[in-house]
Short mmCIF file of C-alpha atoms in Angstrom, two decimals:
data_model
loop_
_atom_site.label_atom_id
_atom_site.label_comp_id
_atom_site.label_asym_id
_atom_site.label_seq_id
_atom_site.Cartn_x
_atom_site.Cartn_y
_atom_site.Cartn_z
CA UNK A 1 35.58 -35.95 -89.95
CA UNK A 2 35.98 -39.71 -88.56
CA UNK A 3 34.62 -41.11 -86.03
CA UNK A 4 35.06 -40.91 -82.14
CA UNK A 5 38.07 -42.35 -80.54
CA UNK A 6 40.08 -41.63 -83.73
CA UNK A 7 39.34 -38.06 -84.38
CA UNK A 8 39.76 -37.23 -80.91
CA UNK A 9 43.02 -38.72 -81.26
CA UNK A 10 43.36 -36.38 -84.37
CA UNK A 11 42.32 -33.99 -82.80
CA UNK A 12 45.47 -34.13 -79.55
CA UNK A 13 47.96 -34.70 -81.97
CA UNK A 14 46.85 -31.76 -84.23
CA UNK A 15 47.83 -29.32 -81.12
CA UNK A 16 51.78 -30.96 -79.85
CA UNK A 17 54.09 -28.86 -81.74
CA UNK A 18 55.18 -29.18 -85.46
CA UNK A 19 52.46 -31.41 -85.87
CA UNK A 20 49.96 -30.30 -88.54
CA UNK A 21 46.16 -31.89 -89.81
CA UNK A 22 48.08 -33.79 -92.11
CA UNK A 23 50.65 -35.61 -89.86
CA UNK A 24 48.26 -35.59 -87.09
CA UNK A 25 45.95 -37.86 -89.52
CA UNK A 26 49.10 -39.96 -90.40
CA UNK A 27 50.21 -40.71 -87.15
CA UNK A 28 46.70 -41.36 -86.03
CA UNK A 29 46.20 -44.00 -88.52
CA UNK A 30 49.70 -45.10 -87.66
CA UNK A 31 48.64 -46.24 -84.09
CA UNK A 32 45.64 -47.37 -85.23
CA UNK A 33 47.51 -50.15 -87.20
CA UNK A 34 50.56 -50.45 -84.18
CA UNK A 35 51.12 -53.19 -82.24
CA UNK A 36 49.09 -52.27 -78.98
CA UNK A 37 51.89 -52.43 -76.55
CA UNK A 38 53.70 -49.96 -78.80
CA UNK A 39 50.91 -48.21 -78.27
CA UNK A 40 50.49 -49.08 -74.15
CA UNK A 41 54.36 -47.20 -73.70
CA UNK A 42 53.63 -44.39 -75.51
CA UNK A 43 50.65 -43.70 -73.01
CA UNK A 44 52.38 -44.87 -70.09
CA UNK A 45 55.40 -42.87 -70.86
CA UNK A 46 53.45 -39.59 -71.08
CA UNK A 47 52.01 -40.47 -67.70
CA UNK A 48 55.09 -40.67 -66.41
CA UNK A 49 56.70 -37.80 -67.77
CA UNK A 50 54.64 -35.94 -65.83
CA UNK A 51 55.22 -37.36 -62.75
CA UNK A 52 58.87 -38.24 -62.82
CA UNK A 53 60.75 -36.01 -64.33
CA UNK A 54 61.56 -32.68 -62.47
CA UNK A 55 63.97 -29.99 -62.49
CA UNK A 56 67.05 -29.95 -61.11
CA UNK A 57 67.46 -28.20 -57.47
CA UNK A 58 71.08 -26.82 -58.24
CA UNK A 59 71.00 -26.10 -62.08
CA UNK A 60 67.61 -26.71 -63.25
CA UNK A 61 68.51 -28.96 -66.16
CA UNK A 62 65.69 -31.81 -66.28
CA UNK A 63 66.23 -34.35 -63.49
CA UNK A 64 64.67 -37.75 -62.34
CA UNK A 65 65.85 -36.96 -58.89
CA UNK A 66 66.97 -34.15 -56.46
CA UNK A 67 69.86 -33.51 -58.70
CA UNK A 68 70.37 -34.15 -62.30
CA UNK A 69 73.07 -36.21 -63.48
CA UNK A 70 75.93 -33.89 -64.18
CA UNK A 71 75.48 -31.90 -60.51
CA UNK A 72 75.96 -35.41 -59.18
CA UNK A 73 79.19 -36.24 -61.12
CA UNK A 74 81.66 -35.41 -58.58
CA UNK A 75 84.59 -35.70 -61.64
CA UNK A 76 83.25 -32.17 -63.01
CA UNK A 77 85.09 -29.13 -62.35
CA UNK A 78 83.16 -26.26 -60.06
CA UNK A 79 85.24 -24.02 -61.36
CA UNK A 80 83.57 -23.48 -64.67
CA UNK A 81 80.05 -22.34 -64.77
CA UNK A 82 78.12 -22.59 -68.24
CA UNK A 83 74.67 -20.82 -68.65
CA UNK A 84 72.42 -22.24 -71.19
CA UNK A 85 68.67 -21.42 -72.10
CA UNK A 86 67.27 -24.36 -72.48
CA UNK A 87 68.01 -28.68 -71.14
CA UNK A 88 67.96 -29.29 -74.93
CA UNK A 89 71.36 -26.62 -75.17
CA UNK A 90 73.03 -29.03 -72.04
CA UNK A 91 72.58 -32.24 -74.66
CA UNK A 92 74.31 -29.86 -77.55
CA UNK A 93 77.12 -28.93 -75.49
CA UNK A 94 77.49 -32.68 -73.78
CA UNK A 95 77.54 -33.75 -77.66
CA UNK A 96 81.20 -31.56 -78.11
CA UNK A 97 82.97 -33.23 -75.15
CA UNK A 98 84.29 -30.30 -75.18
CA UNK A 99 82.80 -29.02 -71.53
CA UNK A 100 83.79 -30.60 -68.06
CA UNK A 101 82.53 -27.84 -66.04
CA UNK A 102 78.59 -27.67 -64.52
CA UNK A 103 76.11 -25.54 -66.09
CA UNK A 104 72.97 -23.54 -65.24
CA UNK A 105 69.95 -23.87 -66.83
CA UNK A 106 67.59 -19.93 -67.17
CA UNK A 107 64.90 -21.52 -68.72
CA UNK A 108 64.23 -19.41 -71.64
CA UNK A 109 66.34 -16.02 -72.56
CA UNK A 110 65.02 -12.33 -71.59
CA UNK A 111 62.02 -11.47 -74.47
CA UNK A 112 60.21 -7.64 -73.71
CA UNK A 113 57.89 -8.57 -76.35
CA UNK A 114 56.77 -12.25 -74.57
CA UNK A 115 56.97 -10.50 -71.60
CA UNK A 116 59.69 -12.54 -70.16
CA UNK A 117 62.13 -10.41 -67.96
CA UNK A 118 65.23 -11.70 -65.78
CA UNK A 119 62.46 -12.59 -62.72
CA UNK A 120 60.95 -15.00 -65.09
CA UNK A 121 64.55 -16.79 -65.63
CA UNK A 122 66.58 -18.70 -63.37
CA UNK A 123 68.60 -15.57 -62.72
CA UNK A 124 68.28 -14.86 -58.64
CA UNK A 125 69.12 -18.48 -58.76
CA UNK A 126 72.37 -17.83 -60.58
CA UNK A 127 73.62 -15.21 -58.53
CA UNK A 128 72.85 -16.84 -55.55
CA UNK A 129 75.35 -19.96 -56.90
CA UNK A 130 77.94 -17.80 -57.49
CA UNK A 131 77.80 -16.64 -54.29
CA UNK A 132 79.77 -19.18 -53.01
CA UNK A 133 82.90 -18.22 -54.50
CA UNK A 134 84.12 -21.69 -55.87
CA UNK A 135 83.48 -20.42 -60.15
CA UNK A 136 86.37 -18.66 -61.57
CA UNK A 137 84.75 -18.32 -65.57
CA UNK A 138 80.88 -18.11 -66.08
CA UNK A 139 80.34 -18.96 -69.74
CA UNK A 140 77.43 -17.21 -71.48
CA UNK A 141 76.31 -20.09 -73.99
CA UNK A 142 72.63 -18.59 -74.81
CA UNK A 143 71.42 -18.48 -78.15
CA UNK A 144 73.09 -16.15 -80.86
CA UNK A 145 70.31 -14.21 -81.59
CA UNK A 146 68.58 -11.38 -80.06
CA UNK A 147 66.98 -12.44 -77.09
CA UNK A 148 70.09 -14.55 -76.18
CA UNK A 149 72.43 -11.98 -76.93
CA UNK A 150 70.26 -9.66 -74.72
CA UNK A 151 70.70 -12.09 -71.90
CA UNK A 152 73.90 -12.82 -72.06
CA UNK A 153 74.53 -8.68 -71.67
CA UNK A 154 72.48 -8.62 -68.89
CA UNK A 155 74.23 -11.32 -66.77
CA UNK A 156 77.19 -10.02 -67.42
CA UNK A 157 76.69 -6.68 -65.95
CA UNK A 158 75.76 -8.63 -62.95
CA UNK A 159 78.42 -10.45 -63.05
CA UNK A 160 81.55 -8.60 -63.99
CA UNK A 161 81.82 -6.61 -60.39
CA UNK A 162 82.16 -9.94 -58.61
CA UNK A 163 85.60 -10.18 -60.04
CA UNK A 164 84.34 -13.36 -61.97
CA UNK A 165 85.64 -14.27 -66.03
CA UNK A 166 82.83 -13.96 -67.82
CA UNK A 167 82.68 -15.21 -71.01
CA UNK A 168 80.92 -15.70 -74.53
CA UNK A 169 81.00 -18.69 -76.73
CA UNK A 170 82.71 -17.41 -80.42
CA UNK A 171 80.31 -16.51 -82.99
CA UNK A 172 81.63 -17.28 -86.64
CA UNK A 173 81.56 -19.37 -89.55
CA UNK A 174 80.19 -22.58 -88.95
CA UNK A 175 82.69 -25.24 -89.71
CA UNK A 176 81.50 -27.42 -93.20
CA UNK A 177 80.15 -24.11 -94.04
CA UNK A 178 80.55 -21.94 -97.72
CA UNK A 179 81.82 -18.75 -97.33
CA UNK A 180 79.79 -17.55 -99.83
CA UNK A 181 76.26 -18.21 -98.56
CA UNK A 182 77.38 -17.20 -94.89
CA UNK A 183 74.91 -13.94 -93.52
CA UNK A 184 76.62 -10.47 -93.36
CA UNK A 185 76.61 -10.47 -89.44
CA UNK A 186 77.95 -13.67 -88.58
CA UNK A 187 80.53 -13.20 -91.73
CA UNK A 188 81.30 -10.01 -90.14
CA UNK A 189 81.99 -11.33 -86.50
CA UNK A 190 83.90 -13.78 -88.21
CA UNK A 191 86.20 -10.95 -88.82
CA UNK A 192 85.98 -8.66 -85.85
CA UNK A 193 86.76 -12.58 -84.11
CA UNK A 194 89.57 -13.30 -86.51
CA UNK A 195 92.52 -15.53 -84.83
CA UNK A 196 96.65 -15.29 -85.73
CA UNK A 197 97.64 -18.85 -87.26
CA UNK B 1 71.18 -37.91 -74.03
CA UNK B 2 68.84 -36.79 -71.07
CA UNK B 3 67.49 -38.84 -67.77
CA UNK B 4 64.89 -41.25 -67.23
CA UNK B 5 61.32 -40.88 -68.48
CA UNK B 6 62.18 -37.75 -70.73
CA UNK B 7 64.71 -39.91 -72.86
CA UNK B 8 62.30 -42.53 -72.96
CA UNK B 9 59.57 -40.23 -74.60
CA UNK B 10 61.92 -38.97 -76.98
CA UNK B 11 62.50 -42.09 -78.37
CA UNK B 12 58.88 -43.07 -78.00
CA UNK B 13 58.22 -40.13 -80.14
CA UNK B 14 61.04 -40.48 -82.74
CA UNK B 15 59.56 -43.94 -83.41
CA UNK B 16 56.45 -42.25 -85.47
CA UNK B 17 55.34 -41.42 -88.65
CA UNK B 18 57.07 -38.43 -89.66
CA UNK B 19 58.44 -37.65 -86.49
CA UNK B 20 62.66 -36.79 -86.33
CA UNK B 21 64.60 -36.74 -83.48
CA UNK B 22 64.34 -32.87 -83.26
CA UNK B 23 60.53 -32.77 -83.42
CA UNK B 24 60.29 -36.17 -80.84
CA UNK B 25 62.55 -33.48 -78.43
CA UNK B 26 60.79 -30.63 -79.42
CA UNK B 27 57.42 -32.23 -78.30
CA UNK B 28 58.80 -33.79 -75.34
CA UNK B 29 59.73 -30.39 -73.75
CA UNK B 30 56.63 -29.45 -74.88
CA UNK B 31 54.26 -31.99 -72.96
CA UNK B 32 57.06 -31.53 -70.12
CA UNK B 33 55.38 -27.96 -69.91
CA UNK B 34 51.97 -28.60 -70.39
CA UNK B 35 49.31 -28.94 -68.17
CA UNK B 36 48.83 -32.44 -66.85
CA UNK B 37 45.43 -32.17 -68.09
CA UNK B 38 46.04 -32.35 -71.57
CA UNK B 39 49.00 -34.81 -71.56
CA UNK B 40 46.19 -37.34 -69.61
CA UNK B 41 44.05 -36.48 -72.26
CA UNK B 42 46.31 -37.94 -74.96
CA UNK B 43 47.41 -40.72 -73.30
CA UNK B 44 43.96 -41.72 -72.40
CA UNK B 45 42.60 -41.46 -76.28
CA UNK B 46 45.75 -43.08 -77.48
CA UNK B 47 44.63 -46.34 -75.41
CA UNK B 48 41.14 -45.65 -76.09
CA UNK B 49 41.89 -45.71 -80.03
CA UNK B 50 43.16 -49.42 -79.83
CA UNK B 51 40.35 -50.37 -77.78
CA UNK B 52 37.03 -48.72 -79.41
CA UNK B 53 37.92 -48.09 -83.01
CA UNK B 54 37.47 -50.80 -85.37
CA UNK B 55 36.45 -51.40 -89.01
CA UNK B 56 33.07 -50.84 -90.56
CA UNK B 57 32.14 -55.09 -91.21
CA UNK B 58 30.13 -53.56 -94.55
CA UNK B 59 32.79 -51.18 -96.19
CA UNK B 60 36.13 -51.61 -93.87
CA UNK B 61 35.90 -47.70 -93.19
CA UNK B 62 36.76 -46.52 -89.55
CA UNK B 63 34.07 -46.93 -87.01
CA UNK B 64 32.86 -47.31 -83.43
CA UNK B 65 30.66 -49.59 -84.09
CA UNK B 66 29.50 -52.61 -85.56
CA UNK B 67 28.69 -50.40 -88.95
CA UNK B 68 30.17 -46.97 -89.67
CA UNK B 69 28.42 -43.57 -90.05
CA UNK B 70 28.06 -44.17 -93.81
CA UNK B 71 26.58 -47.43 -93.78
CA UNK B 72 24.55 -46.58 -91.15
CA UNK B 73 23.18 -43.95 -93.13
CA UNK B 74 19.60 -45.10 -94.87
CA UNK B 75 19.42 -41.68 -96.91
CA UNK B 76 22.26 -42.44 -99.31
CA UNK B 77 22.09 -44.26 -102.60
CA UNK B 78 23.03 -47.88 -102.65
CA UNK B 79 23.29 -48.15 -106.36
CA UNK B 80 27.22 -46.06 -106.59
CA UNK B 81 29.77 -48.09 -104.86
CA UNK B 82 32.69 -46.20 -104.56
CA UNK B 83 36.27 -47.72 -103.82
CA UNK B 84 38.66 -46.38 -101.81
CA UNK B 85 42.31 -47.41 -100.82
CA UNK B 86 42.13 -46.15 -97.06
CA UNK B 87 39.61 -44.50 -94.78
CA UNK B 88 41.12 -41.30 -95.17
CA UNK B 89 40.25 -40.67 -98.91
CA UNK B 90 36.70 -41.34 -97.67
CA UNK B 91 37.35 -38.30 -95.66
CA UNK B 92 38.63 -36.45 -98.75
CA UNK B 93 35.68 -37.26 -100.94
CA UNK B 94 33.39 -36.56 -98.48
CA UNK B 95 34.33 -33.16 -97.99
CA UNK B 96 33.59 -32.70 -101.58
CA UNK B 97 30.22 -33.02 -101.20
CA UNK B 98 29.75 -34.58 -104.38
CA UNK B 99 28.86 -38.25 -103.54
CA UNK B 100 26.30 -39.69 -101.86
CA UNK B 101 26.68 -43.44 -102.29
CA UNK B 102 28.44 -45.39 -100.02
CA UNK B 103 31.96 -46.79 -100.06
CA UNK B 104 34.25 -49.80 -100.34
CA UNK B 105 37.71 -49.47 -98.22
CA UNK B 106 40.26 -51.71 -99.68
CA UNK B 107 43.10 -51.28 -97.28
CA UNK B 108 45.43 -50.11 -99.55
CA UNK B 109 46.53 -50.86 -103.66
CA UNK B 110 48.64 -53.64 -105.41
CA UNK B 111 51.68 -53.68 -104.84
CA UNK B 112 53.99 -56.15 -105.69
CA UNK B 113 57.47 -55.20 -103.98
CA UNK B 114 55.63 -54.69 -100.64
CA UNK B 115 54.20 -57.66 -100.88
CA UNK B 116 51.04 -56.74 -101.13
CA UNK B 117 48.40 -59.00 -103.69
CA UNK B 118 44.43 -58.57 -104.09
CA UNK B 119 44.55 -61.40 -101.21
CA UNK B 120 45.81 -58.82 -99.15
CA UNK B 121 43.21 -56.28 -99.72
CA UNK B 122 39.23 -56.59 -99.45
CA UNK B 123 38.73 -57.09 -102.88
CA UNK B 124 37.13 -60.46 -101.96
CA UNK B 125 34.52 -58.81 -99.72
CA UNK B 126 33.90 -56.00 -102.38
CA UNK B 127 32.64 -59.06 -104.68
CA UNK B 128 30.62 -60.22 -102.24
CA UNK B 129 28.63 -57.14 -101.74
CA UNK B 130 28.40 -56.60 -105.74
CA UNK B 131 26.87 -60.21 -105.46
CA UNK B 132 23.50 -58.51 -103.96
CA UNK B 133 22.66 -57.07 -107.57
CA UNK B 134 22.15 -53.71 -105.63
CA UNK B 135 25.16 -51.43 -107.17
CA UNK B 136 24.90 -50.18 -110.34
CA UNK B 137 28.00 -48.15 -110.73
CA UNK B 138 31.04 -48.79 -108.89
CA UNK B 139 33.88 -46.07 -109.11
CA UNK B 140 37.13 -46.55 -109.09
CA UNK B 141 38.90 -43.85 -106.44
CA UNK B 142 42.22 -45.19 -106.03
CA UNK B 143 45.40 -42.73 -105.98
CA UNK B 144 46.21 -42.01 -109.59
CA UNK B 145 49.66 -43.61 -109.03
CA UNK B 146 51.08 -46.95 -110.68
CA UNK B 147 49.51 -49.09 -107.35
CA UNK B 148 46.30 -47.22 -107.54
CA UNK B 149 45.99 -47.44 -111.49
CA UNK B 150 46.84 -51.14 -111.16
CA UNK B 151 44.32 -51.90 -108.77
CA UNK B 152 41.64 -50.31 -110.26
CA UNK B 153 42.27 -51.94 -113.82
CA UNK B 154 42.32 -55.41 -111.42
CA UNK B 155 38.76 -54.68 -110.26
CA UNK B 156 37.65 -53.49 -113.38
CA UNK B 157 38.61 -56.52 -115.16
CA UNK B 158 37.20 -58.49 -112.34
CA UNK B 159 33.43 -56.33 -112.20
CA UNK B 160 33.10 -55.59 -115.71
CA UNK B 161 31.72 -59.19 -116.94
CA UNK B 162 29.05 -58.47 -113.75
CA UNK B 163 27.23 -55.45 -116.09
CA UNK B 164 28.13 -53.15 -113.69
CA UNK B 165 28.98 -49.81 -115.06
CA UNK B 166 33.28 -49.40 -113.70
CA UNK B 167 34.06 -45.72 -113.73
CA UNK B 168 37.27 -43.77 -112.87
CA UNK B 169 37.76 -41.21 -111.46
CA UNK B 170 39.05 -38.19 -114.09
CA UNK B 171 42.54 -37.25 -114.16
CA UNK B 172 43.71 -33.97 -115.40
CA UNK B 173 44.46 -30.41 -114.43
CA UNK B 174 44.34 -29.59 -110.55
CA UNK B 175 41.97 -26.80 -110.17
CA UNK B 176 43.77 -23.02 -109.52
CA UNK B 177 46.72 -25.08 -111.15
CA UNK B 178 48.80 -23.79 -113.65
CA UNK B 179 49.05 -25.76 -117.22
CA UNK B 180 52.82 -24.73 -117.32
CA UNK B 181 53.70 -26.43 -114.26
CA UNK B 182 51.50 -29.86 -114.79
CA UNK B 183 54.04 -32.68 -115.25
CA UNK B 184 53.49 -33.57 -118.78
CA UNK B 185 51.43 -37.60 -117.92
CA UNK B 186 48.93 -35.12 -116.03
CA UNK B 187 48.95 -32.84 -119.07
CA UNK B 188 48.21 -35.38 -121.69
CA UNK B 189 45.67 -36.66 -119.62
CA UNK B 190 44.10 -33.63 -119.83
CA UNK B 191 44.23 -33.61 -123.52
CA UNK B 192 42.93 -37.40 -123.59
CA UNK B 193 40.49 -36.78 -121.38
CA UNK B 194 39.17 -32.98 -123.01
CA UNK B 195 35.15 -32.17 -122.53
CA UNK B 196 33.13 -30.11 -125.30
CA UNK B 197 32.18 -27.15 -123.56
#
């Protein structure tokens, strides 16, 4: 519809996720009108996305270096182990302050119908950690729905026979929440999870 | 929350149009994942936007060159003038398929808490071209909002002593609409503006 440069740019917007014609058009004419070095480290970031960041070698949470920040930290405990889906889940659970253990990252959760099976996670890579003895609970912090309820199964039955705590994050009532409006399945773990006061 | 260049995009992201902070992550992860091909694509048309695009000198529409498509174009009328607030309701009318005059893009509409005066738009240059004798309708396509309306009564005031016809553009019932869910200025529009059929 416009012209050259523009709708090209239109066009590469119109395909990054949760971007649709109409924002791609917005944010188009958006740069068109931005200061250029606004512009200049928006390119050169993507650039160097690319080519800096990598995954961690130990836990496979994103990484500018050999190891990301939190396998570095020597103050973290060894002893706790907590296995997320995705780097995004690591931020979530850093948010709580809640966590001073390390954590592994699978890179997605098993999915039959995506064709994703444990060989496609960081699974081998998992067992192979716990190998070395030093983890006494292995936290199973995947998503609480299918797929990551599915995983978490899974890696528990691996688990369990190594004489390892394996554990799953509560599923309940989310706190600020109404009652009323909650779902029948997480209302009713909310009472198979109940707690004495 | 995350290391180096990744953080960096993030926020690069979030600083858009319509962009949160979930949806900057989200499509971070997502150009993390994607083949270096594409992300050089982007970055490359993102400069290339700043450097080729610029403004049609006739009408102030997008182009590559010194005049855009539309100007460029010898087989449309130069007697309808139609004004526009921004290059993308050229788009718009275009796809209509109903016009083929040429157009006039202002830059935006009058607005008075931004700021924003007939100084600030190219109503000045729009005069200039009616000054050629050439145009002998000019229509009025500004958003039917209080800074659209307000321009285009500004112009018409301005054009009107010329004897140039000023036309509007009608306002009524969206097509596929339904009359019990039209906001009741759109509705007696309708009613003001009612056809014999």
């Amino acid at each position: 519809m416009y012209e050259g440069a523009i709708q090209d740019l239109i066009d590469e917007l119109g395909r990054l996720p949760g971007v649709g014609p109409k924002s791609a058009q917005r944010i188009a004419f958006h740069i068109l009108s931005a200061d250029p070095a606004d512009v200049t480290r928006l390119a050169t970031v993507l650039n160097r996305v690319k080519d800096q960041v990598r995954f961690c070698t130990t836990c496979y949470n994103v990484a500018e270096s050999e190891q990301c920040r939190i396998c570095r930290d020597p103050r973290r405990s060894d002893e706790f182990l907590c296995v997320v889906e995705e780097p995004k889940d690591v931020v979530a659970i850093e948010r709580t302050g809640e966590f001073r253990g390390r954590y592994h990252v699978l890179g997605g959760a098993i999915n039959p119908l995506e064709g994703i099976g444990p060989d496609n996670l960081k699974v081998r890579e998992l067992m192979s950690r716990l190998g070395s003895g030093e983890v006494k609970e292995l936290i199973l912090a995947t998503d609480p729905n299918t797929e990551g309820e599915a995983t978490a199964t899974y890696i528990a039955l691996l688990v369990k026979p190594m004489g390892i705590d394996v554990t799953r994050l509560a599923s309940g009532l989310p706190v600020g929440g109404d009652l009323e409006y909650a779902d029948e399945i997480t209302l009713g773990r909310a009472f198979e999870g109940r707690r004495a006061v």
